[in-house]
Structures are given as C-alpha cells and as structure tokens.
GROMACS .gro file of C-alpha atoms in nm:
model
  292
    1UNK     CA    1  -0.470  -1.330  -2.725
    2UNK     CA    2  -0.642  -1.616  -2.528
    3UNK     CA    3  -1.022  -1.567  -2.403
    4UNK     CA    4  -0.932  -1.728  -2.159
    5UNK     CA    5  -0.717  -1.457  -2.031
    6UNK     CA    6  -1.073  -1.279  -2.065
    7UNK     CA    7  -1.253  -1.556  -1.845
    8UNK     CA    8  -0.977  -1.525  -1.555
    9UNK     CA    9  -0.983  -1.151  -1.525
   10UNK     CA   10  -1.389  -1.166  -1.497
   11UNK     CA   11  -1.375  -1.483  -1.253
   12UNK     CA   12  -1.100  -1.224  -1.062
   13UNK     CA   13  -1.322  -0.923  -1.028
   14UNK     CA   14  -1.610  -1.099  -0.988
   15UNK     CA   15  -1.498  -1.343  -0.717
   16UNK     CA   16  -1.221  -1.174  -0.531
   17UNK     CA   17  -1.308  -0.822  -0.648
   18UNK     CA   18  -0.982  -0.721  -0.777
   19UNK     CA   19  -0.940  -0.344  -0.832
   20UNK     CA   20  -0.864  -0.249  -1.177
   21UNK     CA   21  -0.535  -0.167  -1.153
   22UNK     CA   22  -0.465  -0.510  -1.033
   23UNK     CA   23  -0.663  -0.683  -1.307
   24UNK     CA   24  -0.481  -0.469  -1.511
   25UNK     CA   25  -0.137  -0.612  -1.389
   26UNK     CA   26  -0.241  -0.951  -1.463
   27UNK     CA   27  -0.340  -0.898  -1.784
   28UNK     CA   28   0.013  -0.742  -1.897
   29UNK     CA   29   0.183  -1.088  -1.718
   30UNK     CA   30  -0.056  -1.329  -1.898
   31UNK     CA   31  -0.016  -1.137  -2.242
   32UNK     CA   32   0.364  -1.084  -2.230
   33UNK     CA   33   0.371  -1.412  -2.150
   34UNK     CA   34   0.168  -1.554  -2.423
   35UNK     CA   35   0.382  -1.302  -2.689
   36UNK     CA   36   0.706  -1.468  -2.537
   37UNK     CA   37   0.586  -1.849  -2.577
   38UNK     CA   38   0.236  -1.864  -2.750
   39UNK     CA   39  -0.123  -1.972  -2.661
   40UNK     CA   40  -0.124  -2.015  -2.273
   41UNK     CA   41  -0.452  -2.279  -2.257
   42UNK     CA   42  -0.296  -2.530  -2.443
   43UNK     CA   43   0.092  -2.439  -2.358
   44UNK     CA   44   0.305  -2.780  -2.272
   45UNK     CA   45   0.516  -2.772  -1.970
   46UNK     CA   46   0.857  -2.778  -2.233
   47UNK     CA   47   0.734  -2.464  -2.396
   48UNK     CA   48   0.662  -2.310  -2.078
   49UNK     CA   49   0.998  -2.366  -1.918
   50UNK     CA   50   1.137  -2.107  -2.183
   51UNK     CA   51   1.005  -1.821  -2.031
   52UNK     CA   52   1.278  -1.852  -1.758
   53UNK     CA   53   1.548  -1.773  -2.040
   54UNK     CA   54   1.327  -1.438  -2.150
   55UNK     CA   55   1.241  -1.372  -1.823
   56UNK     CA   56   1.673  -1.385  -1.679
   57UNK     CA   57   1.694  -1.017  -1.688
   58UNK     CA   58   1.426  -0.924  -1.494
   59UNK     CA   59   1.425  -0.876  -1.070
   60UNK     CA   60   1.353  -1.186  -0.831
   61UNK     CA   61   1.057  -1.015  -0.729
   62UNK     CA   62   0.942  -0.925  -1.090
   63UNK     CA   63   1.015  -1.297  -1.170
   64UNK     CA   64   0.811  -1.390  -0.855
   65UNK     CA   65   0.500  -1.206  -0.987
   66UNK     CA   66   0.457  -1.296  -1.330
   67UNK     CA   67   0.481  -1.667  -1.213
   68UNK     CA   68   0.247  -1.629  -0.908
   69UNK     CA   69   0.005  -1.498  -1.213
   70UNK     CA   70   0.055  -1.765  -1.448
   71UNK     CA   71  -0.002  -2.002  -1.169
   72UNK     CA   72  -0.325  -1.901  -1.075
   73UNK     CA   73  -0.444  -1.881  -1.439
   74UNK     CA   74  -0.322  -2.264  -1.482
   75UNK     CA   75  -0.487  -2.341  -1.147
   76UNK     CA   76  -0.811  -2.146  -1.287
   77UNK     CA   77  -0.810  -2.363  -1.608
   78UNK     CA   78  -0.784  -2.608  -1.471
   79UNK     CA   79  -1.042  -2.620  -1.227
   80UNK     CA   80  -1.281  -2.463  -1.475
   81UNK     CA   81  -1.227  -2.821  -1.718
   82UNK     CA   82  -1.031  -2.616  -1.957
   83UNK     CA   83  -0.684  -2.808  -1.892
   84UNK     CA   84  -0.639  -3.166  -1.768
   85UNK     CA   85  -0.276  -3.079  -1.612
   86UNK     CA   86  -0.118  -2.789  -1.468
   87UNK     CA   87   0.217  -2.727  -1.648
   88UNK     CA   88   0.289  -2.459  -1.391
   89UNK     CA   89   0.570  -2.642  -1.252
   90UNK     CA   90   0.803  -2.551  -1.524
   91UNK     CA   91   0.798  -2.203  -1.414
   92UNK     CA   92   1.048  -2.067  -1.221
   93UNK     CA   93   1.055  -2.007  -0.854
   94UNK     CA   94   1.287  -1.738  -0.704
   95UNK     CA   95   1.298  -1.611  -0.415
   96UNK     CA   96   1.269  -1.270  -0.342
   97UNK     CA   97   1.369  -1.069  -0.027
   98UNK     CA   98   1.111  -0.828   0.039
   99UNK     CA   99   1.304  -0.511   0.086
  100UNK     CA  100   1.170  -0.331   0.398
  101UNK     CA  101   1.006  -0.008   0.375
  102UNK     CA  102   1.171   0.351   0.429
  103UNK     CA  103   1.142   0.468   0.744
  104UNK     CA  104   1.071   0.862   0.850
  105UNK     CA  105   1.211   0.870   1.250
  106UNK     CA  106   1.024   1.080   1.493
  107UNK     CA  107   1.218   1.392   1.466
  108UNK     CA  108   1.217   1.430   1.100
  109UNK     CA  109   0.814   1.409   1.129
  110UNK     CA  110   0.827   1.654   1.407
  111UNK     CA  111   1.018   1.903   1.101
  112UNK     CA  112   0.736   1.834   0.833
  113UNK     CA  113   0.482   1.903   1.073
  114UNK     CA  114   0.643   2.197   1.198
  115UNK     CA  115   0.682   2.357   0.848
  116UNK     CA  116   0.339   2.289   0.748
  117UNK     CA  117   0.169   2.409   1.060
  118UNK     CA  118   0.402   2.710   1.021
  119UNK     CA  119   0.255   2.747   0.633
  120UNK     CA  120  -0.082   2.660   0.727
  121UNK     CA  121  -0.076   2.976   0.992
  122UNK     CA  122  -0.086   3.235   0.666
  123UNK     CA  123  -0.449   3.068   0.596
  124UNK     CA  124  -0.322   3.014   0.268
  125UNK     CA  125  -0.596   2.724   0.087
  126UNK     CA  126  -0.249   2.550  -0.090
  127UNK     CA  127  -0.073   2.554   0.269
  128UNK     CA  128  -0.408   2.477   0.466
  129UNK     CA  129  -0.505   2.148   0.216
  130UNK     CA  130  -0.096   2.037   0.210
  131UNK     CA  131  -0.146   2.046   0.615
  132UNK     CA  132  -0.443   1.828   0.582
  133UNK     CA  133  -0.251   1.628   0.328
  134UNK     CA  134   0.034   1.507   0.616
  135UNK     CA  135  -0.244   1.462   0.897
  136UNK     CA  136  -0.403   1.227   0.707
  137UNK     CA  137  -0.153   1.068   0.548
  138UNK     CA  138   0.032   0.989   0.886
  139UNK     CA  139  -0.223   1.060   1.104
  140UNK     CA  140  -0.466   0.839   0.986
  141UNK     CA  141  -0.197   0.523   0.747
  142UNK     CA  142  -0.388   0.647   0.378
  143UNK     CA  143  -0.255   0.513   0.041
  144UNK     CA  144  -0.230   0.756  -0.178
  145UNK     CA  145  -0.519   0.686  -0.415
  146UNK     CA  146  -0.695   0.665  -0.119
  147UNK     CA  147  -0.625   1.027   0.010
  148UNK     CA  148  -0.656   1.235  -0.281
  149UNK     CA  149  -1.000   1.060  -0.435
  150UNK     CA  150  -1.143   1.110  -0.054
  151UNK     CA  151  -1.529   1.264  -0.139
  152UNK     CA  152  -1.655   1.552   0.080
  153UNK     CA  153  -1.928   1.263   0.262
  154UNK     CA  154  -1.633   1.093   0.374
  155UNK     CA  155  -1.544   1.338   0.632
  156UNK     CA  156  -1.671   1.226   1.021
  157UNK     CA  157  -1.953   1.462   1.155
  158UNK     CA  158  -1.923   1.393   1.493
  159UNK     CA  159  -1.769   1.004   1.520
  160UNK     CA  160  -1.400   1.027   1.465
  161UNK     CA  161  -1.373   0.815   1.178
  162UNK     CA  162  -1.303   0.839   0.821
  163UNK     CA  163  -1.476   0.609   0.542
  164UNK     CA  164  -1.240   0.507   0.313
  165UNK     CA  165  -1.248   0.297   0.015
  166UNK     CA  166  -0.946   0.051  -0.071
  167UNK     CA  167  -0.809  -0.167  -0.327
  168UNK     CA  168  -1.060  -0.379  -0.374
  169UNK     CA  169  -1.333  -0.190  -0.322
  170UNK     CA  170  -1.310  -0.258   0.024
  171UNK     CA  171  -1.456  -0.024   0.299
  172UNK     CA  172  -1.299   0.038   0.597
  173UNK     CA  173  -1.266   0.335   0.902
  174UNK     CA  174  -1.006   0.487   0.991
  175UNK     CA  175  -0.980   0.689   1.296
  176UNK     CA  176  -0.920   1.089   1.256
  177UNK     CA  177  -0.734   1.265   1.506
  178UNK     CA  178  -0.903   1.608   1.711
  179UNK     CA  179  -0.605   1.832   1.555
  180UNK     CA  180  -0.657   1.637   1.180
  181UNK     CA  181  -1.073   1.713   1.203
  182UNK     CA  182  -0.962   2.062   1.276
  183UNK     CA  183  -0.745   2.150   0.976
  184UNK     CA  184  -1.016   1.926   0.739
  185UNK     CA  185  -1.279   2.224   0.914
  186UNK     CA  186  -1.023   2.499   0.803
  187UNK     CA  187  -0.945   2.365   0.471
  188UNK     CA  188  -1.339   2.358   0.410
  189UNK     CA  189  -1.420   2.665   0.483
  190UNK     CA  190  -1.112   2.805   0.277
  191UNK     CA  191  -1.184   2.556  -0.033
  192UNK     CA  192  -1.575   2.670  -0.086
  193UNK     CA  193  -1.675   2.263  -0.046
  194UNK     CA  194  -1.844   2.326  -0.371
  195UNK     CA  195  -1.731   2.014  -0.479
  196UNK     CA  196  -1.785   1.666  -0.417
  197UNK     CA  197  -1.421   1.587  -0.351
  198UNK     CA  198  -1.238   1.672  -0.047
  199UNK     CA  199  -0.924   1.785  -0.229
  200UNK     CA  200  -1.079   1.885  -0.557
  201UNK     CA  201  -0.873   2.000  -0.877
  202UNK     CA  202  -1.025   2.124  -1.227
  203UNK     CA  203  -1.299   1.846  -1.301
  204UNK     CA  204  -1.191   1.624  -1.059
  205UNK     CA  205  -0.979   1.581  -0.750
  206UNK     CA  206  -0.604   1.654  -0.652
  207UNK     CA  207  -0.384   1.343  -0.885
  208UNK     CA  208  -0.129   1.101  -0.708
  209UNK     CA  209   0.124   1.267  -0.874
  210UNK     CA  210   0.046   1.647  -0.759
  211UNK     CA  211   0.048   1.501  -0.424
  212UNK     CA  212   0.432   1.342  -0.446
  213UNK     CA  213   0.559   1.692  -0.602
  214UNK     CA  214   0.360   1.872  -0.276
  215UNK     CA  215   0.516   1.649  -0.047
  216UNK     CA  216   0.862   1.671  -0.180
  217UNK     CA  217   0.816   2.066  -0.191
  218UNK     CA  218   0.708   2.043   0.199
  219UNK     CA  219   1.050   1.824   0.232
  220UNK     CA  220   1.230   2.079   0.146
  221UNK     CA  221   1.078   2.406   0.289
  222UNK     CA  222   1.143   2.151   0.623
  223UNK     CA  223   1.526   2.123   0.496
  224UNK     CA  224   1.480   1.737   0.472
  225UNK     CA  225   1.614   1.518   0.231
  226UNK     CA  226   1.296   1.515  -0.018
  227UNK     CA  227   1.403   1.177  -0.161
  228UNK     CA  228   1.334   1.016   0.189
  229UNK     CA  229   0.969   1.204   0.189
  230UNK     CA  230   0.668   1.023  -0.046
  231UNK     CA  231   0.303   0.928   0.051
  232UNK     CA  232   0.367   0.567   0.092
  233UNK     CA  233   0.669   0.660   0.335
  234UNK     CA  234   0.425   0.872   0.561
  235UNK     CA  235   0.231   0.550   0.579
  236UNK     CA  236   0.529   0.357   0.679
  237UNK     CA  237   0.587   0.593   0.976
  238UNK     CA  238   0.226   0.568   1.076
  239UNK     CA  239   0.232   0.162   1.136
  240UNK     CA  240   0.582   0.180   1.247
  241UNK     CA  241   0.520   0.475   1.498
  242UNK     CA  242   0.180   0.282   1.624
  243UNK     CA  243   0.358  -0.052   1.613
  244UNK     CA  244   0.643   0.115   1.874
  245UNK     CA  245   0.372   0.262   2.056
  246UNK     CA  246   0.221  -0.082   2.146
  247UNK     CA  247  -0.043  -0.137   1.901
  248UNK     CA  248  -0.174  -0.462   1.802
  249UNK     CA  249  -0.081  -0.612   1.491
  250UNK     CA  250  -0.404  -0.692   1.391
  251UNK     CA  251  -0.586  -0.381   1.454
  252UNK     CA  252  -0.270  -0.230   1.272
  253UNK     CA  253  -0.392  -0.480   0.976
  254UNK     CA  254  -0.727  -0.343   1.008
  255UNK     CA  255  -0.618   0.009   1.024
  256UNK     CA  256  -0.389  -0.014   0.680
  257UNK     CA  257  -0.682  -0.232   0.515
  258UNK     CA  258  -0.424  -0.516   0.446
  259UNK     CA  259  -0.615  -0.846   0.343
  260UNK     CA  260  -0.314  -1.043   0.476
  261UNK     CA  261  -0.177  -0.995   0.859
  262UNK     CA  262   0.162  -1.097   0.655
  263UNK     CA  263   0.185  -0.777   0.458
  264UNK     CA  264   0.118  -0.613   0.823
  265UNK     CA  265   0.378  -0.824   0.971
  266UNK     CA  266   0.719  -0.662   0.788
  267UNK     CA  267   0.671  -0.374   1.041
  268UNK     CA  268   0.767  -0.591   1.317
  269UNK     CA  269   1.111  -0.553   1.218
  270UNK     CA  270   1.166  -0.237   1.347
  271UNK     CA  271   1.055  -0.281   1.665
  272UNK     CA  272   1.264  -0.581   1.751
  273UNK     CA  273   1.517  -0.374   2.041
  274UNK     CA  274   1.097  -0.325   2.193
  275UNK     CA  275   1.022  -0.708   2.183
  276UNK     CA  276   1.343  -0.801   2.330
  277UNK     CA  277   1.318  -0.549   2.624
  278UNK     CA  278   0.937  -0.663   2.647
  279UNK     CA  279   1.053  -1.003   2.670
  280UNK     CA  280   1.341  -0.976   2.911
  281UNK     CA  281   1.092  -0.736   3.140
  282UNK     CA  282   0.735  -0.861   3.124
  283UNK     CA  283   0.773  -1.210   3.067
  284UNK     CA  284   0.707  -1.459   3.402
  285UNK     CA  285   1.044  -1.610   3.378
  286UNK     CA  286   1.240  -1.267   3.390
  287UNK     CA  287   1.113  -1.259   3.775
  288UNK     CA  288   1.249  -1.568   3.869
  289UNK     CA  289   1.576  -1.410   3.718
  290UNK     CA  290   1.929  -1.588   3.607
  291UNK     CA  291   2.112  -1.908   3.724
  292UNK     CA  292   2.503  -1.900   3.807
   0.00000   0.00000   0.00000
C-alpha cells in the first residue's frame, strides 16, 4: 500500500486529532480504494473515475464517505508537493439524505425509567448500575463509548458535572442531574469502587456491546418494543427532549460534544409544530395581527 496513506493518517491525528477508530475508517477507504484501482499518489483522473463502477452497489451515503476520504487525501498531497493536480474530480458525488434519528417519546421514557427504578428498589448491583446506565445516558446525552469507559475520577464531588472524554480526545462537561448523582452514590457503595472504572467488568470496564443487550433486556421488562431502545437512541431523546424544552442549539452542540453545530442541527426537525407556534406567538408582527 501507499506511504502516503501512512503520512495522511499521522498528519490526521496529529493535526486534527482524529480518534482511532476514525483513522481507522480512513485507512479501510484509502486501501480498498487503492486494491480496486492501484497506487493512489500517482492515480490519473481516468483511472480514478472507475471506482464509481465498483463502488454502484454500495449506499449514497457509503459512496459519500469513501469520496469525502479520497478527497482530502488528494487535497493532502497535494498541498504537501506530492501531486501537482488533484484528480479528485473524477469521483463521484451523490447525494445522500441523512436519515433522521429514532426518536423515544416522553411516555415510553417515563416506562424505562419506571422499570428500572422499580429494579433498582431490590438494591440489586446489576439493577442499581443498569439504573445509572439510563440516567446517564439520557440524563446527561453520553455516546456509548463514552458511558461505559467513564473512570471512577470522573464522577462530580460536589459541582454537578461530569468529565467526559470524546471522539477526539476532546474534553468536555456534562451536567449530572440531583436524582442521576444519587443512583452513581448507590451504585458505589454496592460495586466496592475498587476499581478505576465506574462500570467495571473482569479486567476492564462494562463493553458497548453488554450495554445494548442490558438496554434491550430493560426494553422489555418495560414491555417496549426493544428494537426502538439502543444507547444512541437514549441520546436522541436527550437533545430532542432539551431541544422541545427550549434549549439553545449551541449549548445543545456543546452538551453532545459535536464539532459541527450542523450535526446538532438535524434535531431541529422535530420541533418544527414549536417554531411555528413560537413564531406565530412571540414574534412582533403576530401583535399587529392579520389584514382582510
């Protein structure tokens, strides 16, 4: 494969410090791309254009990726001297409809929460950590990585805030509700805190994928539909339920740890019936009312 592939992903995590599973993402693109039509540094713009042809099976939005990466490697190349021209152009350019995300309503939280808080009352430590689990997760907007690799010196003393770490490496807070502190304080006391994880499991802590099968077990002791019930839903409901409640969209951004206020921005569309009646009510001209 080409170094340069190797030179991008270290200009990537050294400049924009790309998490590794996103360096790892771009690496697949740029080497299934080079096994499809050869050496991408010195690629022509005609032997480019035949990775549309390979490339007809797959999804807009898959299509849309593995071009956005190829661009920025040909932009990289050539701003680093290693190309003269950018044969980019030959690649194709669909466009994708970014589907909008599931949405939990306020009554079907209500029935997780009620069946958890109803577990969590037998102090059992598996009932106790799955409460935590949903406070967090809507309570507080958590990926999922995010959640389960949570350390123990994360947790707020007395400022209710959590430190989190996001893609990226990024820091950011996150604010902890009274009830959410509470159950963390229970689920301590029950788990030991011997170890250095909040949610710890054998040698390390609790795995994305023991977290889906919890929640989807909590769906259905709740008699919900488990296949509307994953971590990244719960964090759906969280911006959505904020956004309704009048929350700003950029401390919403701030709050999820986008980079981009236009990832933030796709949860304005369930709020629209809100903006309209906003509109019609608050706005200056809705005094002066309607003309005959």
């Amino acid at each position: 494969m080409s170094a340069a592939i190797d030179d991008f992903l270290a200009m990537l995590a050294a400049e924009r410090g790309a998490a590794a599973n996103t360096l790892a993402a771009y690496r697949r693109d740029l080497e299934g791309a080079e096994q499809l039509v050869g050496q991408l540094d010195t690629i022509s713009s005609e032997r480019l254009g035949k990775v549309a042809k390979a490339w007809a099976e797959f999804a807009p939005s898959t299509i849309a990726r593995k071009s956005s990466a190829l661009r920025q490697f040909f932009s990289f190349l050539v701003d680093e001297g290693h190309r003269n021209d950018d044969p980019s152009h030959a690649l194709p350019r669909p466009l994708p409809r970014r589907p909008l995300p599931k949405i939990l309503s306020h009554a079907e939280v209500d029935q997780l929460f009620s069946r958890a808080e109803s577990d969590a009352g037998t102090n059992s430590p598996a009932r106790v950590r799955m409460l935590v689990l949903l406070e967090l997760l809507y309570g507080s907007g958590l990926r999922a990585t995010e959640l389960v690799s949570l350390p123990v010196s994360a947790v707020p003393r007395d400022a209710p805030f959590l430190t989190v770490t996001g893609k990226g490496g990024q820091a950011r807070m996150v604010p902890v509700s009274n009830r959410a502190k509470q159950a963390i304080s229970k689920w301590l006391a029950l788990s030991g805190g011997n170890s250095g994880y909040l949610f710890p499991s054998g040698k390390g802590h609790l795995t994305r994928i023991r977290l889906y099968q919890l929640l989807k077990e909590l769906a259905v002791r709740a008699e919900l539909d488990p296949s509307k019930v994953s971590p990244h839903v719960l964090r759906h409901a969280f911006a959505t339920h904020l956004l309704e409640g009048g929350a700003d969209l950029r401390v919403l951004q701030t709050m999820l740890g986008h980079a981009d206020i236009a990832t933030t921005q796709i949860y304005t569309h369930v709020d629209s019936a809100r903006l309209v009646s906003l509109v019609n009510e608050r706005h200056p001209l809705a005094e002066r009312g309607t003309s005959d």
